[in-house]
Short mmCIF file of C-alpha atoms and ligand atoms in Angstrom, two decimals:
data_model
loop_
_atom_site.label_atom_id
_atom_site.label_comp_id
_atom_site.label_asym_id
_atom_site.label_seq_id
_atom_site.Cartn_x
_atom_site.Cartn_y
_atom_site.Cartn_z
CA MET A 24 -5.14 19.29 -13.43
CA THR A 25 -2.07 17.04 -14.86
CA LEU A 26 -2.73 14.56 -17.45
CA LEU A 27 -0.47 11.53 -18.11
CA HIS A 28 0.21 10.68 -21.83
CA ILE A 29 0.93 7.38 -22.43
CA PRO A 30 1.65 6.72 -26.10
CA GLN A 31 1.81 2.71 -27.19
CA VAL A 32 5.15 1.30 -27.33
CA ASP A 33 6.17 -1.89 -28.82
CA THR A 34 8.44 -3.07 -26.55
CA LEU A 35 10.53 -2.08 -23.30
CA SER A 36 13.89 -3.03 -21.95
CA GLY A 37 16.18 -1.67 -19.52
CA GLU A 38 16.26 -1.85 -15.66
CA VAL A 39 14.09 -0.02 -13.21
CA SER A 40 15.25 0.75 -9.58
CA ILE A 41 12.56 0.02 -7.06
CA SER A 42 11.66 2.75 -4.32
CA GLY A 43 11.04 2.29 -0.81
CA ALA A 44 7.81 0.84 -0.13
CA LYS A 45 4.72 3.44 0.68
CA ASN A 46 2.60 0.87 2.99
CA ALA A 47 5.61 0.04 4.64
CA ALA A 48 6.82 3.81 5.19
CA LEU A 49 3.48 5.27 6.42
CA PRO A 50 3.27 2.84 9.84
CA LEU A 51 6.86 2.68 10.45
CA ILE A 52 6.24 7.22 10.56
CA ALA A 53 3.26 6.76 12.35
CA SER A 54 5.39 4.60 14.82
CA THR A 55 7.72 7.35 15.73
CA ILE A 56 5.20 8.59 18.02
CA LEU A 57 6.60 5.79 20.41
CA ALA A 58 10.05 7.12 20.13
CA LYS A 59 12.16 8.83 22.80
CA ASN A 60 14.71 9.92 20.23
CA GLU A 61 15.11 10.92 16.59
CA VAL A 62 14.56 8.82 14.32
CA ARG A 63 16.00 8.27 10.65
CA PHE A 64 14.74 6.19 7.99
CA SER A 65 16.64 5.95 4.98
CA ASN A 66 14.88 4.30 1.18
CA MET A 67 11.94 6.75 2.36
CA PRO A 68 9.89 6.94 -0.66
CA ARG A 69 8.72 10.41 -1.57
CA VAL A 70 4.78 9.78 -2.42
CA VAL A 71 2.05 12.18 -1.61
CA ASP A 72 1.07 9.65 0.90
CA VAL A 73 4.24 10.08 2.80
CA TYR A 74 3.93 13.82 2.36
CA THR A 75 0.64 13.66 3.98
CA LEU A 76 1.28 11.94 7.04
CA LEU A 77 4.38 14.30 7.78
CA LYS A 78 1.51 16.81 7.40
CA LEU A 79 -0.58 15.28 10.01
CA PHE A 80 2.90 15.10 11.86
CA ASP A 81 3.87 18.74 11.48
CA LEU A 82 -0.11 19.35 12.93
CA LEU A 83 0.52 17.44 15.54
CA GLY A 84 3.72 19.23 16.58
CA ALA A 85 6.37 17.04 15.48
CA SER A 86 9.09 17.90 12.96
CA SER A 87 10.34 16.14 10.21
CA SER A 88 12.97 16.84 7.34
CA PHE A 89 14.16 14.70 4.53
CA ILE A 90 17.74 14.77 2.84
CA GLU A 91 17.20 12.64 -0.61
CA ASP A 92 15.86 9.22 0.39
CA SER A 93 16.63 10.12 4.37
CA LEU A 94 13.48 10.97 6.41
CA GLN A 95 14.63 12.78 10.07
CA ILE A 96 11.39 12.80 12.74
CA ASP A 97 11.33 14.29 16.01
CA THR A 98 8.05 13.55 17.89
CA SER A 99 9.46 14.98 21.14
CA THR A 100 7.67 18.30 20.50
CA ILE A 101 4.12 16.85 20.06
CA ASN A 102 1.34 18.94 21.49
CA SER A 103 -1.71 17.97 20.20
CA THR A 104 -3.77 14.44 19.41
CA THR A 105 -6.20 15.19 16.84
CA ALA A 106 -6.04 14.19 13.43
CA THR A 107 -8.31 16.51 11.48
CA TYR A 108 -11.00 15.37 9.10
CA ASP A 109 -9.08 17.38 6.26
CA ILE A 110 -6.02 15.04 6.57
CA VAL A 111 -7.98 11.99 6.91
CA ARG A 112 -10.03 12.50 4.23
CA LYS A 113 -7.21 12.68 2.35
CA MET A 114 -5.35 9.48 3.27
CA ARG A 115 -7.24 6.80 5.53
CA ALA A 116 -3.95 5.62 6.53
CA SER A 117 -4.06 8.12 8.86
CA ILE A 118 -5.49 6.13 10.86
CA LEU A 119 -2.43 4.79 12.03
CA VAL A 120 -2.00 7.45 14.39
CA LEU A 121 -4.76 6.27 16.62
CA GLY A 122 -2.69 3.60 18.40
CA PRO A 123 0.91 5.16 19.18
CA LEU A 124 -1.16 8.53 20.07
CA LEU A 125 -3.65 6.97 22.38
CA SER A 126 -0.79 4.37 23.89
CA ARG A 127 1.70 7.44 24.56
CA PHE A 128 -0.76 10.25 25.38
CA GLY A 129 -4.01 8.55 26.96
CA GLU A 130 -6.29 10.64 24.44
CA CYS A 131 -6.45 11.18 21.22
CA LYS A 132 -8.91 12.31 18.29
CA VAL A 133 -8.98 11.21 14.95
CA SER A 134 -11.30 11.51 12.25
CA LEU A 135 -13.31 8.50 11.17
CA PRO A 136 -12.26 7.42 7.89
CA GLY A 137 -15.12 7.43 5.35
CA GLY A 138 -16.05 4.65 2.80
CA CYS A 139 -13.77 4.73 -0.60
CA ALA A 140 -13.33 4.35 -3.98
CA ILE A 141 -12.28 0.47 -3.24
CA GLY A 142 -15.11 -0.49 -0.57
CA GLN A 143 -16.75 1.10 2.82
CA ARG A 144 -13.43 0.12 4.59
CA PRO A 145 -14.50 0.37 8.28
CA VAL A 146 -12.05 0.63 11.19
CA ASP A 147 -14.61 -1.16 13.56
CA LEU A 148 -11.92 -3.97 14.39
CA HIS A 149 -9.15 -1.43 15.10
CA LEU A 150 -11.80 -0.14 17.57
CA LYS A 151 -12.93 -2.89 19.04
CA ALA A 152 -9.46 -4.34 19.57
CA LEU A 153 -8.61 -0.81 21.49
CA GLU A 154 -11.81 -1.12 23.56
CA LYS A 155 -10.58 -4.60 24.80
CA MET A 156 -7.19 -3.16 25.94
CA GLY A 157 -9.50 -0.75 28.05
CA ALA A 158 -10.13 2.39 26.15
CA GLU A 159 -12.97 4.37 26.09
CA ILE A 160 -14.17 5.31 22.69
CA VAL A 161 -16.93 7.34 21.67
CA ILE A 162 -17.78 8.39 18.01
CA GLU A 163 -19.37 12.19 17.93
CA ASN A 164 -19.44 14.64 14.99
CA GLY A 165 -17.40 12.22 12.86
CA TYR A 166 -14.35 11.89 14.91
CA ILE A 167 -13.41 8.88 16.94
CA HIS A 168 -12.45 10.21 20.61
CA ALA A 169 -10.40 7.59 22.55
CA LYS A 170 -9.35 7.73 26.51
CA VAL A 171 -7.81 5.67 28.52
CA SER A 172 -5.25 5.71 31.63
CA ARG A 173 -3.15 3.27 30.45
CA LEU A 174 -4.01 0.48 27.69
CA LYS A 175 -3.72 -3.39 29.05
CA GLY A 176 -2.54 -6.22 27.91
CA CYS A 177 -5.10 -9.05 26.84
CA ASP A 178 -5.66 -11.25 23.68
CA ILE A 179 -7.05 -9.84 20.78
CA ILE A 180 -8.34 -12.01 17.97
CA PHE A 181 -9.21 -10.56 15.15
CA ASP A 182 -12.18 -11.60 12.60
CA LYS A 183 -10.83 -10.45 9.68
CA ILE A 184 -7.11 -10.16 8.99
CA THR A 185 -6.40 -6.63 8.55
CA VAL A 186 -3.27 -4.65 7.91
CA THR A 187 -3.24 -1.32 9.58
CA GLY A 188 -5.16 -2.57 12.27
CA THR A 189 -2.67 -5.05 13.29
CA GLN A 190 -0.15 -2.48 12.77
CA ASN A 191 -2.33 0.20 15.15
CA ILE A 192 -2.52 -2.63 17.79
CA VAL A 193 0.86 -3.80 17.82
CA MET A 194 1.79 -0.12 17.97
CA ALA A 195 -1.08 0.27 21.42
CA ALA A 196 0.13 -2.72 22.73
CA ALA A 197 3.63 -1.43 22.74
CA LEU A 198 3.16 1.04 25.96
CA ALA A 199 0.47 -0.79 27.34
CA LYS A 200 0.99 -2.50 30.54
CA GLY A 201 0.88 -6.46 30.64
CA THR A 202 1.13 -8.72 27.84
CA THR A 203 -0.70 -8.54 24.17
CA LYS A 204 -1.11 -11.52 22.29
CA ILE A 205 -2.93 -10.88 18.36
CA ILE A 206 -4.37 -13.95 17.28
CA ASN A 207 -5.06 -13.70 13.10
CA ALA A 208 -2.45 -11.00 12.76
CA ALA A 209 -1.91 -9.79 9.65
CA LYS A 210 1.70 -11.40 8.04
CA GLU A 211 2.35 -8.86 4.95
CA PRO A 212 6.37 -7.71 5.09
CA GLU A 213 4.94 -4.25 5.99
CA VAL A 214 3.39 -5.52 8.92
CA ALA A 215 6.73 -7.29 9.69
CA GLN A 216 8.89 -4.72 9.31
CA LEU A 217 6.96 -2.37 11.65
CA CYS A 218 7.36 -5.22 14.07
CA LEU A 219 11.12 -5.70 13.75
CA LEU A 220 11.66 -1.90 13.78
CA LEU A 221 10.10 -1.81 17.06
CA LYS A 222 12.04 -4.93 18.54
CA GLU A 223 15.27 -3.22 17.54
CA ALA A 224 13.90 -0.48 19.33
CA GLY A 225 13.55 -2.73 22.31
CA LEU A 226 10.09 -4.04 22.52
CA ASP A 227 9.58 -7.48 23.43
CA ILE A 228 7.75 -9.03 20.42
CA GLU A 229 7.37 -12.36 19.68
CA GLY A 230 5.96 -14.20 16.14
CA VAL A 231 7.58 -11.54 13.59
CA GLY A 232 5.82 -12.56 10.54
CA THR A 233 3.12 -15.01 11.60
CA GLY A 234 -0.23 -14.84 12.16
CA GLU A 235 0.16 -14.81 15.80
CA LEU A 236 2.17 -11.82 17.84
CA VAL A 237 2.43 -11.28 20.90
CA ILE A 238 3.63 -8.20 22.84
CA THR A 239 5.10 -7.60 26.09
CA GLY A 240 3.91 -3.96 26.79
CA ARG A 241 6.39 -1.26 28.45
CA ASP A 242 4.31 0.74 30.83
CA GLY A 243 4.59 3.98 29.19
CA GLU A 244 8.29 3.64 28.73
CA LEU A 245 9.13 5.05 25.26
CA LEU A 246 11.19 3.13 22.90
CA ASP A 247 14.99 3.69 21.30
CA PHE A 248 14.65 3.56 17.81
CA LYS A 249 17.49 2.91 15.34
CA GLU A 250 18.19 3.81 12.14
CA THR A 251 16.10 1.42 9.14
CA ALA A 252 15.84 0.95 5.56
CA VAL A 253 12.00 1.05 4.37
CA ILE A 254 11.65 -2.10 2.47
CA PRO A 255 11.26 -2.57 -1.27
CA ASP A 256 7.66 -1.71 -2.57
CA ARG A 257 6.29 -4.86 -3.43
CA ILE A 258 3.30 -3.75 -5.37
CA GLU A 259 5.58 -0.76 -7.42
CA ALA A 260 7.77 -4.12 -8.09
CA GLY A 261 5.06 -6.12 -9.42
CA THR A 262 3.33 -3.20 -11.29
CA TYR A 263 6.86 -2.53 -13.37
CA LEU A 264 6.61 -6.76 -13.96
CA CYS A 265 3.09 -6.28 -15.38
CA ALA A 266 4.62 -3.44 -17.52
CA GLY A 267 7.13 -5.85 -18.89
CA ALA A 268 4.10 -8.51 -19.22
CA ILE A 269 1.76 -6.50 -21.09
CA THR A 270 4.26 -5.48 -23.74
CA ASN A 271 5.91 -9.03 -23.85
CA SER A 272 9.39 -7.40 -23.03
CA ARG A 273 12.52 -8.33 -21.30
CA ILE A 274 13.08 -5.52 -18.14
CA THR A 275 15.09 -5.92 -15.05
CA LEU A 276 14.26 -4.86 -11.23
CA ASN A 277 16.93 -4.06 -9.29
CA LYS A 278 16.19 -3.75 -5.41
CA ILE A 279 13.30 -6.15 -4.75
CA VAL A 280 13.01 -9.14 -2.36
CA TYR A 281 11.67 -11.74 -4.30
CA GLU A 282 9.78 -13.47 -1.52
CA HIS A 283 7.70 -10.51 -1.22
CA ILE A 284 6.31 -10.33 -4.95
CA GLU A 285 6.43 -14.24 -5.52
CA SER A 286 2.76 -14.70 -5.88
CA THR A 287 2.76 -12.21 -8.53
CA ALA A 288 5.69 -13.78 -10.17
CA GLU A 289 4.42 -17.05 -10.33
CA LYS A 290 0.90 -15.81 -11.58
CA LEU A 291 3.13 -14.48 -14.63
CA LYS A 292 5.19 -17.76 -15.02
CA GLU A 293 1.60 -19.73 -15.07
CA MET A 294 0.99 -16.77 -18.31
CA GLY A 295 4.31 -17.96 -19.95
CA PHE A 296 6.73 -15.25 -18.77
CA GLY A 297 10.30 -16.32 -17.40
CA PHE A 298 12.34 -15.26 -14.73
CA GLU A 299 15.81 -14.76 -13.76
CA LEU A 300 16.86 -13.91 -10.34
CA GLU A 301 20.55 -13.01 -9.17
CA GLY A 302 19.91 -11.46 -5.40
CA SER A 303 17.77 -8.47 -5.50
CA LYS A 304 17.62 -8.40 -9.20
CA LEU A 305 15.06 -9.77 -11.07
CA THR A 306 14.53 -10.28 -14.79
CA LEU A 307 11.27 -10.65 -16.60
CA LEU A 308 11.85 -12.75 -19.78
CA PRO A 309 8.85 -12.61 -22.26
CA ALA A 310 6.84 -15.06 -23.31
CA LYS A 311 6.63 -17.51 -26.36
CA LYS A 312 2.57 -16.81 -25.99
CA ILE A 313 0.50 -14.97 -23.30
CA THR A 314 -1.79 -17.43 -21.66
CA ALA A 315 -5.24 -16.74 -19.61
CA VAL A 316 -4.73 -17.00 -15.91
CA SER A 317 -7.05 -17.47 -12.76
CA ILE A 318 -6.61 -15.35 -9.86
CA THR A 319 -7.98 -15.07 -6.30
CA THR A 320 -7.00 -12.11 -4.18
CA SER A 321 -5.99 -12.96 -0.44
CA GLU A 322 -3.82 -11.98 2.35
CA PHE A 323 0.20 -12.25 2.26
CA PRO A 324 1.48 -14.85 1.49
CA GLY A 325 -1.48 -15.08 -1.47
CA PHE A 326 -1.97 -13.20 -4.53
CA PRO A 327 -2.31 -9.31 -3.09
CA THR A 328 -5.47 -7.35 -4.11
CA ASP A 329 -3.22 -4.24 -4.61
CA MET A 330 -2.01 -6.22 -7.83
CA GLN A 331 -5.29 -7.51 -8.86
CA ALA A 332 -6.02 -4.29 -11.27
CA GLN A 333 -2.86 -4.77 -12.82
CA LEU A 334 -2.96 -8.40 -13.27
CA MET A 335 -6.28 -7.75 -14.73
CA ALA A 336 -4.62 -5.38 -17.75
CA VAL A 337 -2.06 -7.81 -18.84
CA ALA A 338 -4.66 -10.54 -18.94
CA THR A 339 -6.16 -8.80 -21.86
CA GLN A 340 -3.34 -9.43 -23.19
CA ALA A 341 -3.74 -13.27 -22.86
CA GLU A 342 -5.31 -15.82 -25.17
CA GLY A 343 -8.03 -17.37 -23.69
CA VAL A 344 -10.32 -16.20 -20.75
CA SER A 345 -9.41 -15.47 -17.30
CA THR A 346 -11.07 -15.25 -14.09
CA ILE A 347 -10.16 -12.48 -11.46
CA GLU A 348 -11.89 -13.01 -8.10
CA GLU A 349 -11.43 -10.37 -5.68
CA ARG A 350 -11.89 -11.44 -1.98
CA LEU A 351 -10.76 -8.62 0.23
CA PHE A 352 -12.82 -5.31 -0.83
CA GLU A 353 -16.24 -5.23 -2.32
CA ASN A 354 -15.83 -2.67 -4.70
CA ARG A 355 -12.58 -3.09 -6.57
CA PHE A 356 -13.37 -3.25 -9.99
CA MET A 357 -13.66 0.83 -10.68
CA HIS A 358 -10.77 0.04 -13.42
CA VAL A 359 -13.10 -2.04 -15.52
CA ALA A 360 -15.13 0.20 -17.09
CA GLU A 361 -12.04 2.46 -18.15
CA LEU A 362 -10.57 -1.18 -19.30
CA ASN A 363 -13.45 -1.69 -21.21
CA ARG A 364 -13.75 1.84 -22.87
CA LEU A 365 -10.11 1.19 -24.24
CA GLY A 366 -11.42 -2.09 -26.02
CA ALA A 367 -10.77 -4.59 -23.35
CA ASP A 368 -14.07 -7.15 -23.10
CA ILE A 369 -14.21 -7.56 -18.87
CA ARG A 370 -17.39 -8.30 -17.80
CA ILE A 371 -18.16 -8.37 -14.00
CA LYS A 372 -20.43 -10.66 -11.88
CA GLY A 373 -20.54 -10.21 -7.87
CA ASN A 374 -16.62 -10.26 -6.88
CA MET A 375 -15.75 -12.16 -10.22
CA ALA A 376 -14.54 -10.19 -13.51
CA THR A 377 -13.95 -12.57 -16.47
CA VAL A 378 -11.58 -10.97 -19.15
CA TYR A 379 -11.90 -12.15 -22.53
CA GLY A 380 -8.53 -11.99 -24.37
CA LYS A 381 -7.02 -11.08 -26.35
CA SER A 382 -8.32 -7.69 -26.99
CA LYS A 383 -6.94 -5.21 -29.65
CA LEU A 384 -6.63 -1.65 -27.21
CA ILE A 385 -7.18 1.45 -28.64
CA GLY A 386 -6.20 4.58 -26.52
CA ALA A 387 -8.33 7.24 -25.10
CA ASP A 388 -9.28 9.33 -22.39
CA VAL A 389 -9.49 7.72 -19.37
CA MET A 390 -10.19 8.21 -15.62
CA ALA A 391 -8.33 7.17 -12.62
CA THR A 392 -10.08 6.38 -9.67
CA ASP A 393 -7.78 4.94 -7.22
CA LEU A 394 -4.08 4.18 -7.12
CA ARG A 395 -4.08 0.83 -8.29
CA ALA A 396 -6.95 1.21 -10.50
CA SER A 397 -5.12 4.03 -12.16
CA SER A 398 -1.45 1.58 -12.35
CA ALA A 399 -3.77 -0.44 -14.50
CA LEU A 400 -4.62 2.33 -17.03
CA VAL A 401 -1.10 2.90 -17.48
CA LEU A 402 -0.42 -0.38 -18.31
CA ALA A 403 -3.09 -0.84 -20.73
CA GLY A 404 -2.08 2.33 -22.51
CA LEU A 405 1.15 0.97 -23.19
CA VAL A 406 -0.08 -1.25 -26.02
CA ALA A 407 -3.30 0.81 -26.57
CA GLN A 408 -3.13 2.02 -30.34
CA GLY A 409 -2.09 5.71 -30.59
CA GLU A 410 -2.18 7.79 -27.45
CA THR A 411 -3.59 7.08 -23.63
CA ARG A 412 -4.49 10.22 -21.53
CA ILE A 413 -5.39 9.76 -18.26
CA HIS A 414 -7.25 12.41 -16.24
CA ARG A 415 -6.86 12.44 -12.01
CA VAL A 416 -3.52 11.22 -12.19
CA TYR A 417 -2.99 12.15 -8.26
CA HIS A 418 -4.29 9.34 -7.46
CA LEU A 419 -0.98 7.42 -9.10
CA PHE A 420 1.42 10.08 -7.32
CA ARG A 421 0.11 9.01 -3.95
CA GLY A 422 2.14 5.53 -4.13
CA TYR A 423 4.52 5.45 -7.66
CA GLU A 424 7.75 7.36 -7.04
CA HIS A 425 8.90 9.27 -10.13
CA LEU A 426 6.17 7.23 -12.28
CA ALA A 427 6.82 8.91 -15.50
CA GLN A 428 10.96 9.18 -15.08
CA LYS A 429 10.88 5.46 -14.29
CA LEU A 430 8.96 4.34 -17.48
CA GLN A 431 11.14 6.87 -19.66
CA GLY A 432 14.08 5.16 -18.45
CA ILE A 433 12.62 1.57 -19.77
CA GLY A 434 11.68 3.05 -23.32
CA ALA A 435 7.76 4.34 -22.80
CA ASP A 436 7.62 8.16 -24.09
CA VAL A 437 5.19 8.73 -20.89
CA TYR A 438 4.98 12.36 -20.23
CA GLU A 439 2.53 14.78 -18.50
CA SER A 440 0.98 17.88 -18.98
CA ASP A 441 -1.81 20.14 -18.19
CA GLU A 442 -5.01 20.21 -19.01
C1 LIG B 30 -4.07 -1.98 3.76
O1 LIG B 30 -5.09 -1.54 4.02
C2 LIG B 30 -3.19 -1.48 2.54
N1 LIG B 30 -3.03 0.09 2.96
C3 LIG B 30 -4.09 -1.47 1.22
O2 LIG B 30 -3.06 -0.73 0.06
C4 LIG B 30 -3.88 -2.70 0.68
O3 LIG B 30 -5.04 -2.76 -0.02
C5 LIG B 30 -5.25 -3.39 2.14
O4 LIG B 30 -4.02 -3.29 3.40
C6 LIG B 30 -5.08 -5.19 1.58
O5 LIG B 30 -3.89 -5.66 1.48
C7 LIG B 30 -2.16 0.40 3.95
O6 LIG B 30 -1.21 -0.64 4.18
C8 LIG B 30 -1.64 1.54 4.27
P1 LIG B 30 -7.45 -4.36 5.50
P2 LIG B 30 -5.84 -1.78 5.24
O7 LIG B 30 -7.69 -3.59 6.87
O8 LIG B 30 -5.30 -1.86 6.67
C9 LIG B 30 -11.91 -5.49 6.10
C10 LIG B 30 -2.78 0.64 -1.43
O9 LIG B 30 -3.64 0.87 -2.91
N2 LIG B 30 -11.88 -4.80 7.64
O10 LIG B 30 -5.87 -5.04 5.88
O11 LIG B 30 -7.01 -0.66 5.09
C11 LIG B 30 -11.81 -4.11 5.05
O12 LIG B 30 -12.83 -3.78 4.89
C12 LIG B 30 -3.93 0.37 -0.33
O13 LIG B 30 -2.06 0.51 -1.57
C13 LIG B 30 -12.92 -4.47 8.54
O14 LIG B 30 -14.03 -5.31 8.18
O15 LIG B 30 -6.96 -2.86 4.81
C14 LIG B 30 -11.27 -5.24 3.95
O16 LIG B 30 -12.40 -5.82 3.89
C15 LIG B 30 -5.30 0.31 -0.83
N3 LIG B 30 -12.91 -3.61 9.59
C16 LIG B 30 -10.34 -6.37 5.19
O17 LIG B 30 -10.66 -5.70 6.12
C17 LIG B 30 -11.73 -3.20 9.96
O18 LIG B 30 -11.96 -2.49 11.14
C18 LIG B 30 -9.16 -6.09 4.75
O19 LIG B 30 -8.54 -4.72 5.08
C19 LIG B 30 -10.47 -3.22 9.56
C20 LIG B 30 -10.81 -4.00 8.05
#
């Protein structure tokens, strides 16, 4: 098992290049099931979750190959429509193959994802929408068995905004017969990129980036994909901004889309940090004094739940009392106990965390529990006296490309070792 060692740093400096977004890459890859041609993506992040989805594609009979950051996928050889428990238990986002497999092949069997470290995370809204489109769905032996001769377009009103739910239904609607209107659709940039990719491939889709999507189905006719670059990872970018913030440093991010990280930058501004933006380059300027902040997570363009743990780590170094309300997931405070083991004073009541700052943090052995919780521990480790050792770091490798190297590049002596 690998351990990540985080020695305390004084300040960070220099530049970090942001990789392609994991959460954009996964639906883009899933959507190639709808392609009539080989598909190529550039700026594809080489993170474990991408490899897990490619393993699933391999089991379905598709082939893929990487050359540097360019990924080529051929789904014309798919000969199975089963996503096994073994893969889905490693990565819930495997559910993204449900919509495209069903709309292309008329049947599929996908393991039902279980709960996970951040909440129950049901997929009932995905299933309800597919049933409304005419699919017959049976849950048996832990598998979703879905069948339909041809999905039919209809109006889908999501009770809750769901990112992968919207993506699944967009992909299902692409080859359906008739028009599908998705009301209360997710507006995340990762959803918009999927829609734009499909639009460029010939799909008639309106309302991209808004809460209402209208898709004219192609009645089974596959799409002609064009090469696309995966958008920059807004959560990776936000995490490095927090690395600069917690150490009160000046660092520059390259390859970002500011609009995608604006809500995080705005919170850091409230905490006293400054910014200089030049095209796709963003520099974080140190704060005279780091002040407490109040955060509520919400859907895009609000403050992302995927940045909540990292901002909480920064709040431990702010003067005063910060409050952080988690509105999306019911159990996304697993990092709190670990941050407190490092010396933070964070108290939880229901879905509200109160952070009493500023705390002197002291390095310790801590346990990673999920991807973003782990990144909060990395950030706290940068300012904790002595050394912090993070266990179960595989969580981090699911979504952060070259984490240790990128941190080394801005002056943190982070390194990996075997336990
Ligand atoms: C996506 O998960 C992301 N994953 C998550 O990122 C992110 O935290 C989340 O969106 C919210 O932004 C990917 O894009 C691969 P949801 P997703 O469906 O789509 C409830 C990370 O760290 N819900 O938008 O699974 C659900 O329980 C990960 O990179 C239902 O009740 O999230 C949650 O409370 C973690 N029924 C809320 O909706 C459903 O059928 C939003 O979840 C679907 C969702």
